[in-house]
Amino acid sequence: MSALEPRDADVAPATAVPSPGGGSVLDREHRALSVGIVSVVLLIAFEATAVGTAMPVAARELNGIPLYAFAFSAYFTTSLFAMVLSGQWSDRGGPLAPLTVGISSFAAGLVLSGTAGTMWLFILGRAVQGLGGGLVIVALYVVVSRAYREELRPAIMAAFAASWVVPSVVGPLASGTITEHLGWRWVFVGIPVLVVFPLALALPAIRRTASGPADPAAPLPPYDRRRIRLALGISAGAGLLQFAGQELRWLSLLPAAAGAALLVPAVLGLLPRGTYRAARGLPSVVLLRGIAAGSFIAAESFVPLMLVTQRGLSPTLAGLSLAVGGGTWALGSWVQSRPWTEPYRERLVVIGMLLVAAAIAAAPTVLVPWVPAWIVALAWAWGCLGMGLVISSTSVLLLKLSAPEEAGANSAALQISDGLSNVLLLAVGGAAFAALGGGAVGHGALGDAGAHPAAFAAVFLPMAGVALVGAWVATRLTGARSVSP
C-alpha cells in the first residue's frame, strides 16, 4: 500500500472519456462497468446495514458498551488517511490499484472484528476496515469522473443510492436472524465471501475504461508528501479526540489537546480554502457533506441500541426499523437525478436537510413509553429521503466543479469532510452518552437494562441542531465558485 506499482504498458489509455454514442449507464459501453461498481457499493451497503444490527450484541458480549461509539468512529478515523492516499494514488496511476487493495482490506477488517476476543481488538478490526473503505470510496468517485460524461453522472449516483435498497431490507433481517441463532461473529466473518463477485466484475471493466493517469502523455506526478503527512495528522488527531471523549477524566484533556493540535492544521491544509466559513461554491459543498453525513450517522448509530435496550426490541426488529430508509434514500437520489430538477438543486438540498433535522429530532420520542416504536421507522424514512437528495447532489456538484486531473484530490476532500464529521460528532455524542449514564446500558439482559433516556436524548437532539445548520449551508452551494446549471 505504501507505493504504487509501475503502470502496465498494456493498460488502456486513461483519458476514459466515453464516446458520444453512449447515452445510458447501461448501454453497451458502460454496462459492465456500471454493474461492477454498483456491486461494490452493494457490498458496502450490506456490510453497513448488517453490522449495525449486530453491533449492540457484539458490544455487550465483549463488555464494550462504554466504547460503543468508538466501534463506529474507528472506521471513519482510519478512512480519513486512506481517502487522501487514494486520491493521490488514483490521480497518479488510476483507480484500479487502490480499489483492489481497498476491497481486500475491507474484507480483512471484517474477519479481524469477527474473531476478536476483546472490544479493543474488535475496534482494531473496524479500523482496518476503514482503511479499505477509504481507499474504495475515493477510487469509485474517480472512476465515475473518468468513465461517465457529466450528463450521466447523476444517473450513476442514483444507482449507487438504489443499491442500498435491497441491503437495507435484507441486511438487518439476515443479520438479526444470524445474530440471534448463530451468534454475531458470523455476521462479520460471513460478509467477506461477498467480495469475490465485485472483484471479478468491476476490476476488469475499470482496467479497460478508467485505469492509468488522467493524461497518459504527461509524466507521473510525485506523491504530495505534505498532504500525506496532513492525512496522518487528521487521523491521529481525530483518534485522540475520540479517545479523550470516551474516557471523561481530567487526564483526558491531554490527548484532547494533542488531538486538536494535530487536527486543526491538517483540516485547514486538506479541505478547500473557505470551507470552515462556508464560502460559496465548492467549500460549502464540502462542508455540507460533512454536516449532513456526520449528524445523520452519529444519530443513526444509536438507534438500534436505543430500541434494543430501552424498548426491548430484538436485534432483528431494531435493525428493520431502519430498513425502509434504503428505499426512500434511493427515491431521493432518483429525484435529484432527473434533468428537470437541475435548476432547483439548491432548493432540493435545503429541503433535504430540513427532513434530516426533523427525523433526528423525532427519533428519541420513542423514549416516552406510550409513543409507538414504529415512529422511528417513519421518521427515518423521511430522513433518508432527505439524505438521498443531499448526498447525491453534493457528489454531482463536486464533480461538476472539478477538472478531470483534480477529481481525486477534490473527491478525497469531500470524503474527508464526511469521515471527519462522522468521527467528531460520534465523539461528541459518545461523550454525552457516557456522561449521562449510557455506559451502564446493556448490563444484564438486553431489553432489561434500565432506562437511560437522557443519555440517548443527549445524542439525538444536538445532532438535529447540527442538521439545521446544514440547511443554512445548503443555501450557499451556488455562487462565484460554482458552475451554473
Tab-separated table of C-alpha atoms in Angstrom:
chain	number	residue	atom	x	y	z
A	1	MET	CA	0.000	0.000	0.000
A	2	SER	CA	2.914	2.338	0.553
A	3	ALA	CA	3.931	2.623	-3.084
A	4	LEU	CA	2.253	2.397	-6.447
A	5	GLU	CA	3.331	-0.379	-8.786
A	6	PRO	CA	4.627	0.780	-12.222
A	7	ARG	CA	1.830	1.117	-14.739
A	8	ASP	CA	1.439	-1.874	-17.063
A	9	ALA	CA	2.180	-0.908	-20.666
A	10	ASP	CA	-0.832	-2.903	-21.843
A	11	VAL	CA	-3.312	-0.893	-19.783
A	12	ALA	CA	-5.702	1.086	-21.952
A	13	PRO	CA	-5.121	4.843	-22.040
A	14	ALA	CA	-6.971	6.517	-19.200
A	15	THR	CA	-8.446	9.566	-20.776
A	16	ALA	CA	-11.536	7.414	-20.251
A	17	VAL	CA	-13.894	9.842	-21.963
A	18	PRO	CA	-16.842	7.855	-23.271
A	19	SER	CA	-17.653	8.072	-26.928
A	20	PRO	CA	-20.508	10.384	-27.893
A	21	GLY	CA	-22.737	7.452	-28.808
A	22	GLY	CA	-23.252	6.165	-25.255
A	23	GLY	CA	-26.497	7.529	-23.852
A	24	SER	CA	-27.079	5.419	-20.734
A	25	VAL	CA	-25.173	3.959	-17.826
A	26	LEU	CA	-26.415	0.541	-19.028
A	27	ASP	CA	-25.584	0.855	-22.715
A	28	ARG	CA	-23.005	-1.467	-24.260
A	29	GLU	CA	-20.146	0.892	-23.481
A	30	HIS	CA	-20.923	1.279	-19.783
A	31	ARG	CA	-22.906	-1.835	-18.788
A	32	ALA	CA	-20.127	-3.995	-17.314
A	33	LEU	CA	-18.530	-1.056	-15.540
A	34	SER	CA	-21.837	0.165	-14.096
A	35	VAL	CA	-22.862	-3.255	-12.818
A	36	GLY	CA	-19.393	-3.823	-11.386
A	37	ILE	CA	-19.032	-0.595	-9.418
A	38	VAL	CA	-22.637	-0.704	-8.219
A	39	SER	CA	-21.866	-4.215	-6.936
A	40	VAL	CA	-19.008	-2.751	-4.897
A	41	VAL	CA	-21.400	-0.228	-3.368
A	42	LEU	CA	-23.883	-3.062	-2.777
A	43	LEU	CA	-21.242	-4.880	-0.731
A	44	ILE	CA	-20.513	-1.790	1.352
A	45	ALA	CA	-24.241	-1.223	1.860
A	46	PHE	CA	-24.846	-4.776	3.002
A	47	GLU	CA	-21.968	-4.535	5.459
A	48	ALA	CA	-23.225	-1.258	6.909
A	49	THR	CA	-26.783	-2.446	7.453
A	50	ALA	CA	-25.843	-5.907	8.709
A	51	VAL	CA	-23.072	-4.820	11.059
A	52	GLY	CA	-25.188	-2.029	12.540
A	53	THR	CA	-27.804	-4.593	13.551
A	54	ALA	CA	-25.257	-6.917	15.191
A	55	MET	CA	-23.301	-4.160	16.943
A	56	PRO	CA	-25.378	-3.876	20.184
A	57	VAL	CA	-24.991	-7.614	20.847
A	58	ALA	CA	-21.287	-7.621	19.937
A	59	ALA	CA	-20.552	-4.664	22.214
A	60	ARG	CA	-22.429	-6.238	25.120
A	61	GLU	CA	-20.753	-9.656	24.806
A	62	LEU	CA	-17.323	-8.020	24.622
A	63	ASN	CA	-18.127	-5.798	27.630
A	64	GLY	CA	-17.712	-2.782	25.389
A	65	ILE	CA	-20.910	-0.721	25.693
A	66	PRO	CA	-18.922	2.307	27.003
A	67	LEU	CA	-16.855	2.100	23.781
A	68	TYR	CA	-19.912	1.681	21.552
A	69	ALA	CA	-19.392	4.933	19.636
A	70	PHE	CA	-15.698	4.129	19.217
A	71	ALA	CA	-16.608	0.934	17.366
A	72	PHE	CA	-18.260	3.090	14.700
A	73	SER	CA	-15.824	6.011	14.650
A	74	ALA	CA	-12.695	3.818	14.379
A	75	TYR	CA	-13.816	3.007	10.856
A	76	PHE	CA	-14.062	6.678	9.912
A	77	THR	CA	-10.836	7.641	11.701
A	78	THR	CA	-8.569	5.415	9.615
A	79	SER	CA	-10.565	6.036	6.456
A	80	LEU	CA	-9.556	9.717	6.639
A	81	PHE	CA	-5.922	8.841	5.917
A	82	ALA	CA	-6.911	6.269	3.304
A	83	MET	CA	-9.029	8.831	1.436
A	84	VAL	CA	-6.104	11.203	0.906
A	85	LEU	CA	-3.830	8.342	-0.116
A	86	SER	CA	-6.469	7.015	-2.501
A	87	GLY	CA	-6.962	10.441	-4.077
A	88	GLN	CA	-3.278	10.794	-4.897
A	89	TRP	CA	-2.925	7.145	-5.862
A	90	SER	CA	-5.899	7.397	-8.225
A	91	ASP	CA	-4.803	10.705	-9.802
A	92	ARG	CA	-1.294	9.363	-10.317
A	93	GLY	CA	-1.963	5.883	-11.667
A	94	GLY	CA	-5.713	5.403	-11.914
A	95	PRO	CA	-8.291	3.946	-9.505
A	96	LEU	CA	-7.683	0.258	-10.242
A	97	ALA	CA	-4.962	-0.427	-7.654
A	98	PRO	CA	-6.479	1.477	-4.703
A	99	LEU	CA	-9.840	-0.155	-5.382
A	100	THR	CA	-8.301	-3.640	-5.345
A	101	VAL	CA	-6.310	-3.039	-2.171
A	102	GLY	CA	-9.261	-1.308	-0.541
A	103	ILE	CA	-11.716	-4.151	-1.075
A	104	SER	CA	-9.149	-6.643	0.247
A	105	SER	CA	-8.508	-4.564	3.382
A	106	PHE	CA	-12.236	-4.142	3.894
A	107	ALA	CA	-12.669	-7.916	3.968
A	108	ALA	CA	-9.644	-8.459	6.249
A	109	GLY	CA	-11.024	-5.980	8.799
A	110	LEU	CA	-14.342	-7.808	8.911
A	111	VAL	CA	-12.571	-11.090	9.668
A	112	LEU	CA	-10.482	-9.459	12.411
A	113	SER	CA	-13.562	-7.974	14.099
A	114	GLY	CA	-15.486	-11.215	13.776
A	115	THR	CA	-12.781	-13.202	15.548
A	116	ALA	CA	-11.983	-10.587	18.237
A	117	GLY	CA	-11.906	-11.631	21.878
A	118	THR	CA	-11.911	-8.120	23.339
A	119	MET	CA	-13.616	-4.853	22.455
A	120	TRP	CA	-10.329	-3.147	21.617
A	121	LEU	CA	-9.401	-5.914	19.159
A	122	PHE	CA	-12.874	-5.571	17.675
A	123	ILE	CA	-12.248	-1.821	17.264
A	124	LEU	CA	-8.890	-2.575	15.612
A	125	GLY	CA	-10.716	-4.692	13.027
A	126	ARG	CA	-13.073	-1.797	12.376
A	127	ALA	CA	-10.029	0.431	11.857
A	128	VAL	CA	-8.587	-1.948	9.249
A	129	GLN	CA	-11.980	-1.970	7.582
A	130	GLY	CA	-11.885	1.824	7.493
A	131	LEU	CA	-8.570	1.798	5.643
A	132	GLY	CA	-10.178	-0.316	2.946
A	133	GLY	CA	-13.366	1.713	2.842
A	134	GLY	CA	-11.456	4.985	2.469
A	135	LEU	CA	-9.453	3.629	-0.455
A	136	VAL	CA	-12.575	2.301	-2.166
A	137	ILE	CA	-14.897	5.297	-1.906
A	138	VAL	CA	-12.479	7.842	-3.407
A	139	ALA	CA	-11.415	5.437	-6.146
A	140	LEU	CA	-15.065	4.973	-7.121
A	141	TYR	CA	-15.523	8.728	-7.469
A	142	VAL	CA	-12.520	8.874	-9.785
A	143	VAL	CA	-13.983	6.029	-11.859
A	144	VAL	CA	-17.234	7.985	-12.227
A	145	SER	CA	-15.350	11.167	-13.124
A	146	ARG	CA	-13.321	9.476	-15.860
A	147	ALA	CA	-15.691	6.936	-17.320
A	148	TYR	CA	-19.020	8.839	-17.425
A	149	ARG	CA	-19.894	12.076	-19.140
A	150	GLU	CA	-21.322	14.838	-16.971
A	151	GLU	CA	-24.919	14.201	-18.012
A	152	LEU	CA	-24.638	10.508	-16.989
A	153	ARG	CA	-23.165	11.135	-13.536
A	154	PRO	CA	-26.450	11.891	-11.727
A	155	ALA	CA	-27.799	8.567	-13.015
A	156	ILE	CA	-24.847	6.509	-11.747
A	157	MET	CA	-25.006	8.327	-8.405
A	158	ALA	CA	-28.704	7.429	-8.240
A	159	ALA	CA	-27.753	3.810	-8.995
A	160	PHE	CA	-25.313	3.913	-6.077
A	161	ALA	CA	-28.153	5.042	-3.821
A	162	ALA	CA	-30.554	2.448	-5.253
A	163	SER	CA	-28.062	-0.292	-4.435
A	164	TRP	CA	-28.816	0.332	-0.747
A	165	VAL	CA	-32.477	-0.674	-1.115
A	166	VAL	CA	-32.143	-4.468	-1.007
A	167	PRO	CA	-29.377	-4.493	1.666
A	168	SER	CA	-31.416	-2.128	3.835
A	169	VAL	CA	-34.193	-4.735	3.974
A	170	VAL	CA	-32.246	-7.997	3.715
A	171	GLY	CA	-29.247	-6.862	5.767
A	172	PRO	CA	-30.993	-6.242	9.118
A	173	LEU	CA	-33.227	-9.303	8.698
A	174	ALA	CA	-30.328	-11.620	7.834
A	175	SER	CA	-28.020	-10.091	10.425
A	176	GLY	CA	-30.641	-10.219	13.173
A	177	THR	CA	-31.533	-13.826	12.404
A	178	ILE	CA	-27.875	-14.890	12.307
A	179	THR	CA	-27.101	-12.956	15.492
A	180	GLU	CA	-29.989	-14.500	17.400
A	181	HIS	CA	-29.471	-18.105	16.211
A	182	LEU	CA	-25.775	-18.480	15.329
A	183	GLY	CA	-24.073	-15.534	17.019
A	184	TRP	CA	-22.922	-12.059	15.988
A	185	ARG	CA	-19.484	-13.256	14.858
A	186	TRP	CA	-20.947	-14.998	11.822
A	187	VAL	CA	-22.266	-11.666	10.570
A	188	PHE	CA	-18.714	-10.344	10.310
A	189	VAL	CA	-16.868	-13.410	9.055
A	190	GLY	CA	-19.568	-14.241	6.502
A	191	ILE	CA	-19.615	-10.929	4.636
A	192	PRO	CA	-16.086	-11.257	3.085
A	193	VAL	CA	-17.435	-14.051	0.877
A	194	LEU	CA	-19.363	-11.331	-0.969
A	195	VAL	CA	-16.084	-9.685	-2.052
A	196	VAL	CA	-15.499	-12.178	-4.866
A	197	PHE	CA	-18.266	-11.012	-7.205
A	198	PRO	CA	-17.431	-7.259	-7.161
A	199	LEU	CA	-13.748	-8.010	-7.705
A	200	ALA	CA	-14.446	-10.338	-10.626
A	201	LEU	CA	-16.869	-7.946	-12.348
A	202	ALA	CA	-15.635	-4.441	-11.553
A	203	LEU	CA	-11.882	-4.654	-11.855
A	204	PRO	CA	-11.628	-5.837	-15.489
A	205	ALA	CA	-14.122	-3.147	-16.554
A	206	ILE	CA	-12.185	-0.449	-14.692
A	207	ARG	CA	-8.943	-1.676	-16.251
A	208	ARG	CA	-10.468	-1.181	-19.710
A	209	THR	CA	-12.110	2.197	-19.164
A	210	ALA	CA	-10.576	4.171	-16.287
A	211	SER	CA	-7.110	2.865	-15.446
A	212	GLY	CA	-3.860	4.785	-15.648
A	213	PRO	CA	-3.251	8.510	-15.120
A	214	ALA	CA	-5.704	11.101	-16.405
A	215	ASP	CA	-3.172	12.252	-19.016
A	216	PRO	CA	-1.070	9.285	-20.197
A	217	ALA	CA	1.287	11.616	-22.100
A	218	ALA	CA	2.224	13.646	-19.019
A	219	PRO	CA	4.940	12.499	-16.599
A	220	LEU	CA	3.677	10.827	-13.460
A	221	PRO	CA	3.394	13.424	-10.695
A	222	PRO	CA	5.130	12.659	-7.396
A	223	TYR	CA	3.142	11.943	-4.287
A	224	ASP	CA	2.392	15.048	-2.276
A	225	ARG	CA	4.184	14.084	0.917
A	226	ARG	CA	2.835	17.134	2.725
A	227	ARG	CA	-0.777	16.071	2.111
A	228	ILE	CA	0.015	12.541	3.239
A	229	ARG	CA	1.547	13.892	6.460
A	230	LEU	CA	-1.536	16.039	6.970
A	231	ALA	CA	-3.706	12.980	6.404
A	232	LEU	CA	-1.821	11.102	9.101
A	233	GLY	CA	-2.271	14.116	11.358
A	234	ILE	CA	-6.002	14.278	10.742
A	235	SER	CA	-6.456	10.565	11.503
A	236	ALA	CA	-4.265	10.654	14.616
A	237	GLY	CA	-5.906	13.860	15.839
A	238	ALA	CA	-9.406	12.514	15.321
A	239	GLY	CA	-8.493	9.289	17.123
A	240	LEU	CA	-7.068	11.166	20.115
A	241	LEU	CA	-10.166	13.342	20.375
A	242	GLN	CA	-12.391	10.274	20.230
A	243	PHE	CA	-10.322	8.564	22.938
A	244	ALA	CA	-10.478	11.658	25.139
A	245	GLY	CA	-14.225	11.859	24.722
A	246	GLN	CA	-14.675	8.248	25.798
A	247	GLU	CA	-12.519	8.466	28.935
A	248	LEU	CA	-14.146	11.554	30.534
A	249	ARG	CA	-11.345	12.206	33.042
A	250	TRP	CA	-9.223	15.286	33.722
A	251	LEU	CA	-6.253	13.467	32.246
A	252	SER	CA	-8.275	13.197	29.044
A	253	LEU	CA	-7.555	16.884	28.434
A	254	LEU	CA	-4.011	15.897	27.405
A	255	PRO	CA	-4.977	13.634	24.460
A	256	ALA	CA	-7.745	16.091	23.602
A	257	ALA	CA	-5.254	18.964	23.342
A	258	ALA	CA	-2.812	16.833	21.347
A	259	GLY	CA	-5.610	15.730	19.028
A	260	ALA	CA	-6.725	19.302	18.407
A	261	ALA	CA	-3.127	20.398	17.731
A	262	LEU	CA	-2.814	17.721	15.062
A	263	LEU	CA	-6.298	18.104	13.657
A	264	VAL	CA	-6.707	21.841	13.098
A	265	PRO	CA	-3.719	22.441	10.761
A	266	ALA	CA	-4.458	19.187	8.937
A	267	VAL	CA	-8.067	20.183	8.275
A	268	LEU	CA	-7.022	23.636	7.048
A	269	GLY	CA	-4.466	22.051	4.719
A	270	LEU	CA	-6.670	19.323	3.245
A	271	LEU	CA	-10.052	20.985	2.743
A	272	PRO	CA	-10.731	23.753	0.209
A	273	ARG	CA	-9.962	27.258	1.407
A	274	GLY	CA	-13.054	28.812	2.943
A	275	THR	CA	-14.667	25.523	3.976
A	276	TYR	CA	-14.799	26.420	7.673
A	277	ARG	CA	-16.670	29.671	6.922
A	278	ALA	CA	-18.988	28.165	4.298
A	279	ALA	CA	-17.646	30.172	1.369
A	280	ARG	CA	-19.934	29.896	-1.656
A	281	GLY	CA	-19.418	27.119	-4.170
A	282	LEU	CA	-17.045	24.194	-3.680
A	283	PRO	CA	-16.163	24.980	0.000
A	284	SER	CA	-19.834	24.898	1.001
A	285	VAL	CA	-20.390	21.685	-0.964
A	286	VAL	CA	-17.582	20.043	1.001
A	287	LEU	CA	-18.776	21.471	4.336
A	288	LEU	CA	-22.388	20.434	3.760
A	289	ARG	CA	-21.345	16.871	3.004
A	290	GLY	CA	-19.710	16.656	6.416
A	291	ILE	CA	-22.596	18.233	8.275
A	292	ALA	CA	-25.196	16.009	6.624
A	293	ALA	CA	-23.286	12.754	6.955
A	294	GLY	CA	-21.943	13.397	10.442
A	295	SER	CA	-25.224	14.418	12.066
A	296	PHE	CA	-27.164	11.598	10.416
A	297	ILE	CA	-24.634	8.801	11.063
A	298	ALA	CA	-23.993	9.877	14.664
A	299	ALA	CA	-27.725	9.668	15.334
A	300	GLU	CA	-28.360	6.505	13.338
A	301	SER	CA	-25.571	4.618	15.130
A	302	PHE	CA	-27.524	4.831	18.389
A	303	VAL	CA	-30.960	3.918	17.010
A	304	PRO	CA	-30.604	0.099	17.264
A	305	LEU	CA	-29.051	0.364	20.728
A	306	MET	CA	-31.899	2.621	21.891
A	307	LEU	CA	-34.609	0.320	20.560
A	308	VAL	CA	-32.991	-2.836	21.943
A	309	THR	CA	-32.170	-1.529	25.419
A	310	GLN	CA	-34.974	0.969	26.041
A	311	ARG	CA	-37.917	-0.585	24.208
A	312	GLY	CA	-36.970	-4.277	24.375
A	313	LEU	CA	-36.974	-4.925	20.628
A	314	SER	CA	-34.995	-7.838	19.241
A	315	PRO	CA	-31.866	-7.027	17.190
A	316	THR	CA	-33.788	-8.030	14.061
A	317	LEU	CA	-36.709	-5.664	14.691
A	318	ALA	CA	-34.364	-2.871	15.762
A	319	GLY	CA	-32.451	-3.186	12.516
A	320	LEU	CA	-35.596	-3.422	10.421
A	321	SER	CA	-36.807	-0.131	11.882
A	322	LEU	CA	-34.220	1.489	9.631
A	323	ALA	CA	-34.836	-0.781	6.637
A	324	VAL	CA	-37.414	1.331	4.806
A	325	GLY	CA	-34.877	4.149	4.733
A	326	GLY	CA	-32.945	2.401	1.988
A	327	GLY	CA	-35.878	2.762	-0.377
A	328	THR	CA	-36.567	6.407	0.439
A	329	TRP	CA	-32.856	7.262	0.201
A	330	ALA	CA	-32.844	5.777	-3.298
A	331	LEU	CA	-36.022	7.724	-4.101
A	332	GLY	CA	-34.383	10.990	-3.047
A	333	SER	CA	-31.328	10.217	-5.129
A	334	TRP	CA	-33.523	9.337	-8.125
A	335	VAL	CA	-35.415	12.627	-7.811
A	336	GLN	CA	-32.191	14.671	-7.874
A	337	SER	CA	-31.030	12.770	-10.954
A	338	ARG	CA	-33.990	13.929	-13.089
A	339	PRO	CA	-32.953	16.615	-15.609
A	340	TRP	CA	-35.842	18.896	-14.651
A	341	THR	CA	-34.512	19.182	-11.070
A	342	GLU	CA	-31.173	20.721	-12.072
A	343	PRO	CA	-32.323	24.378	-11.806
A	344	TYR	CA	-33.781	23.596	-8.361
A	345	ARG	CA	-30.880	21.574	-6.963
A	346	GLU	CA	-30.020	24.028	-4.165
A	347	ARG	CA	-33.672	24.234	-3.081
A	348	LEU	CA	-33.966	20.442	-3.016
A	349	VAL	CA	-30.852	20.195	-0.849
A	350	VAL	CA	-32.283	22.699	1.664
A	351	ILE	CA	-35.491	20.656	1.845
A	352	GLY	CA	-33.406	17.515	2.282
A	353	MET	CA	-31.528	18.940	5.273
A	354	LEU	CA	-34.777	20.048	6.915
A	355	LEU	CA	-36.101	16.487	6.549
A	356	VAL	CA	-32.905	15.130	8.117
A	357	ALA	CA	-33.173	17.514	11.076
A	358	ALA	CA	-36.834	16.620	11.646
A	359	ALA	CA	-36.119	12.874	11.519
A	360	ILE	CA	-33.281	13.046	14.033
A	361	ALA	CA	-35.385	15.175	16.402
A	362	ALA	CA	-38.330	12.776	16.145
A	363	ALA	CA	-36.392	9.557	16.832
A	364	PRO	CA	-35.934	9.980	20.616
A	365	THR	CA	-39.667	10.444	21.120
A	366	VAL	CA	-39.787	6.632	21.471
A	367	LEU	CA	-38.091	7.105	24.840
A	368	VAL	CA	-41.584	8.090	26.016
A	369	PRO	CA	-43.214	4.706	26.792
A	370	TRP	CA	-46.583	5.430	25.162
A	371	VAL	CA	-45.036	6.502	21.834
A	372	PRO	CA	-45.082	3.514	19.441
A	373	ALA	CA	-41.674	2.209	18.362
A	374	TRP	CA	-42.682	2.359	14.691
A	375	ILE	CA	-42.353	6.162	14.873
A	376	VAL	CA	-38.600	5.651	14.415
A	377	ALA	CA	-39.170	3.762	11.156
A	378	LEU	CA	-41.467	6.518	9.871
A	379	ALA	CA	-39.111	9.315	10.896
A	380	TRP	CA	-36.077	7.559	9.424
A	381	ALA	CA	-37.850	7.009	6.126
A	382	TRP	CA	-38.273	10.790	5.752
A	383	GLY	CA	-34.742	11.446	6.973
A	384	CYS	CA	-33.308	9.036	4.411
A	385	LEU	CA	-35.340	10.726	1.682
A	386	GLY	CA	-33.598	13.957	2.651
A	387	MET	CA	-30.198	12.271	2.691
A	388	GLY	CA	-30.804	10.902	-0.795
A	389	LEU	CA	-31.402	14.428	-2.044
A	390	VAL	CA	-28.373	15.852	-0.228
A	391	ILE	CA	-25.629	13.236	-0.584
A	392	SER	CA	-26.110	12.554	-4.287
A	393	SER	CA	-26.382	16.276	-5.034
A	394	THR	CA	-23.129	17.076	-3.240
A	395	SER	CA	-21.426	14.307	-5.226
A	396	VAL	CA	-22.745	15.691	-8.515
A	397	LEU	CA	-21.743	19.260	-7.623
A	398	LEU	CA	-18.273	18.149	-6.538
A	399	LEU	CA	-17.566	16.510	-9.886
A	400	LYS	CA	-19.062	19.443	-11.782
A	401	LEU	CA	-16.690	21.841	-10.010
A	402	SER	CA	-13.608	19.636	-10.530
A	403	ALA	CA	-11.280	19.427	-13.508
A	404	PRO	CA	-10.527	15.793	-14.521
A	405	GLU	CA	-6.999	15.950	-13.100
A	406	GLU	CA	-8.354	17.274	-9.777
A	407	ALA	CA	-11.174	14.763	-9.343
A	408	GLY	CA	-9.178	12.533	-6.997
A	409	ALA	CA	-7.992	15.315	-4.686
A	410	ASN	CA	-11.391	17.018	-4.548
A	411	SER	CA	-13.204	13.722	-4.032
A	412	ALA	CA	-10.804	12.998	-1.183
A	413	ALA	CA	-11.627	16.404	0.350
A	414	LEU	CA	-15.352	15.614	0.130
A	415	GLN	CA	-14.879	12.236	1.774
A	416	ILE	CA	-12.549	13.687	4.425
A	417	SER	CA	-15.266	16.153	5.380
A	418	ASP	CA	-17.707	13.244	5.501
A	419	GLY	CA	-15.485	10.971	7.570
A	420	LEU	CA	-14.077	13.643	9.884
A	421	SER	CA	-17.534	14.907	10.736
A	422	ASN	CA	-18.605	11.340	11.488
A	423	VAL	CA	-15.681	10.905	13.875
A	424	LEU	CA	-16.085	14.231	15.661
A	425	LEU	CA	-19.847	14.083	16.030
A	426	LEU	CA	-19.707	10.453	17.142
A	427	ALA	CA	-17.095	11.540	19.701
A	428	VAL	CA	-19.354	14.320	20.944
A	429	GLY	CA	-22.386	12.057	21.003
A	430	GLY	CA	-20.469	9.212	22.661
A	431	ALA	CA	-19.089	11.516	25.338
A	432	ALA	CA	-22.543	12.917	26.119
A	433	PHE	CA	-23.977	9.396	26.137
A	434	ALA	CA	-21.335	8.157	28.603
A	435	ALA	CA	-21.563	11.261	30.817
A	436	LEU	CA	-25.300	10.764	31.355
A	437	GLY	CA	-25.065	7.093	32.311
A	438	GLY	CA	-25.115	5.471	28.898
A	439	GLY	CA	-22.171	3.257	29.793
A	440	ALA	CA	-24.452	1.279	32.103
A	441	VAL	CA	-26.854	0.473	29.269
A	442	GLY	CA	-26.796	-3.195	28.343
A	443	HIS	CA	-25.574	-4.579	31.690
A	444	GLY	CA	-27.723	-7.613	32.182
A	445	ALA	CA	-30.142	-8.879	29.569
A	446	LEU	CA	-30.667	-6.728	26.545
A	447	GLY	CA	-34.020	-5.030	26.719
A	448	ASP	CA	-33.995	-5.234	30.531
A	449	ALA	CA	-31.135	-2.847	31.218
A	450	GLY	CA	-32.873	0.020	32.990
A	451	ALA	CA	-33.862	3.298	31.408
A	452	HIS	CA	-31.336	5.945	30.435
A	453	PRO	CA	-33.461	8.250	28.274
A	454	ALA	CA	-31.366	11.352	28.985
A	455	ALA	CA	-28.246	9.623	27.646
A	456	PHE	CA	-29.935	8.928	24.314
A	457	ALA	CA	-31.622	12.331	24.104
A	458	ALA	CA	-28.182	13.924	24.567
A	459	VAL	CA	-27.111	12.243	21.325
A	460	PHE	CA	-30.130	12.927	19.126
A	461	LEU	CA	-31.168	16.484	19.955
A	462	PRO	CA	-27.768	18.156	19.375
A	463	MET	CA	-27.445	16.269	16.060
A	464	ALA	CA	-30.800	17.677	14.972
A	465	GLY	CA	-29.402	21.148	15.651
A	466	VAL	CA	-26.324	20.397	13.544
A	467	ALA	CA	-28.564	19.299	10.676
A	468	LEU	CA	-30.424	22.620	10.883
A	469	VAL	CA	-27.106	24.428	10.443
A	470	GLY	CA	-26.661	22.291	7.328
A	471	ALA	CA	-29.917	23.669	5.921
A	472	TRP	CA	-28.356	27.144	6.032
A	473	VAL	CA	-25.106	25.954	4.427
A	474	ALA	CA	-27.220	24.428	1.642
A	475	THR	CA	-28.232	27.932	0.566
A	476	ARG	CA	-24.584	28.647	-0.348
A	477	LEU	CA	-23.837	25.862	-2.828
A	478	THR	CA	-24.061	28.125	-5.853
A	479	GLY	CA	-22.266	31.407	-6.415
A	480	ALA	CA	-18.986	32.769	-7.634
A	481	ARG	CA	-17.103	29.468	-7.432
A	482	SER	CA	-19.887	27.286	-8.766
A	483	VAL	CA	-20.653	26.206	-12.278
A	484	SER	CA	-24.104	27.406	-13.310
A	485	PRO	CA	-26.561	24.715	-14.371
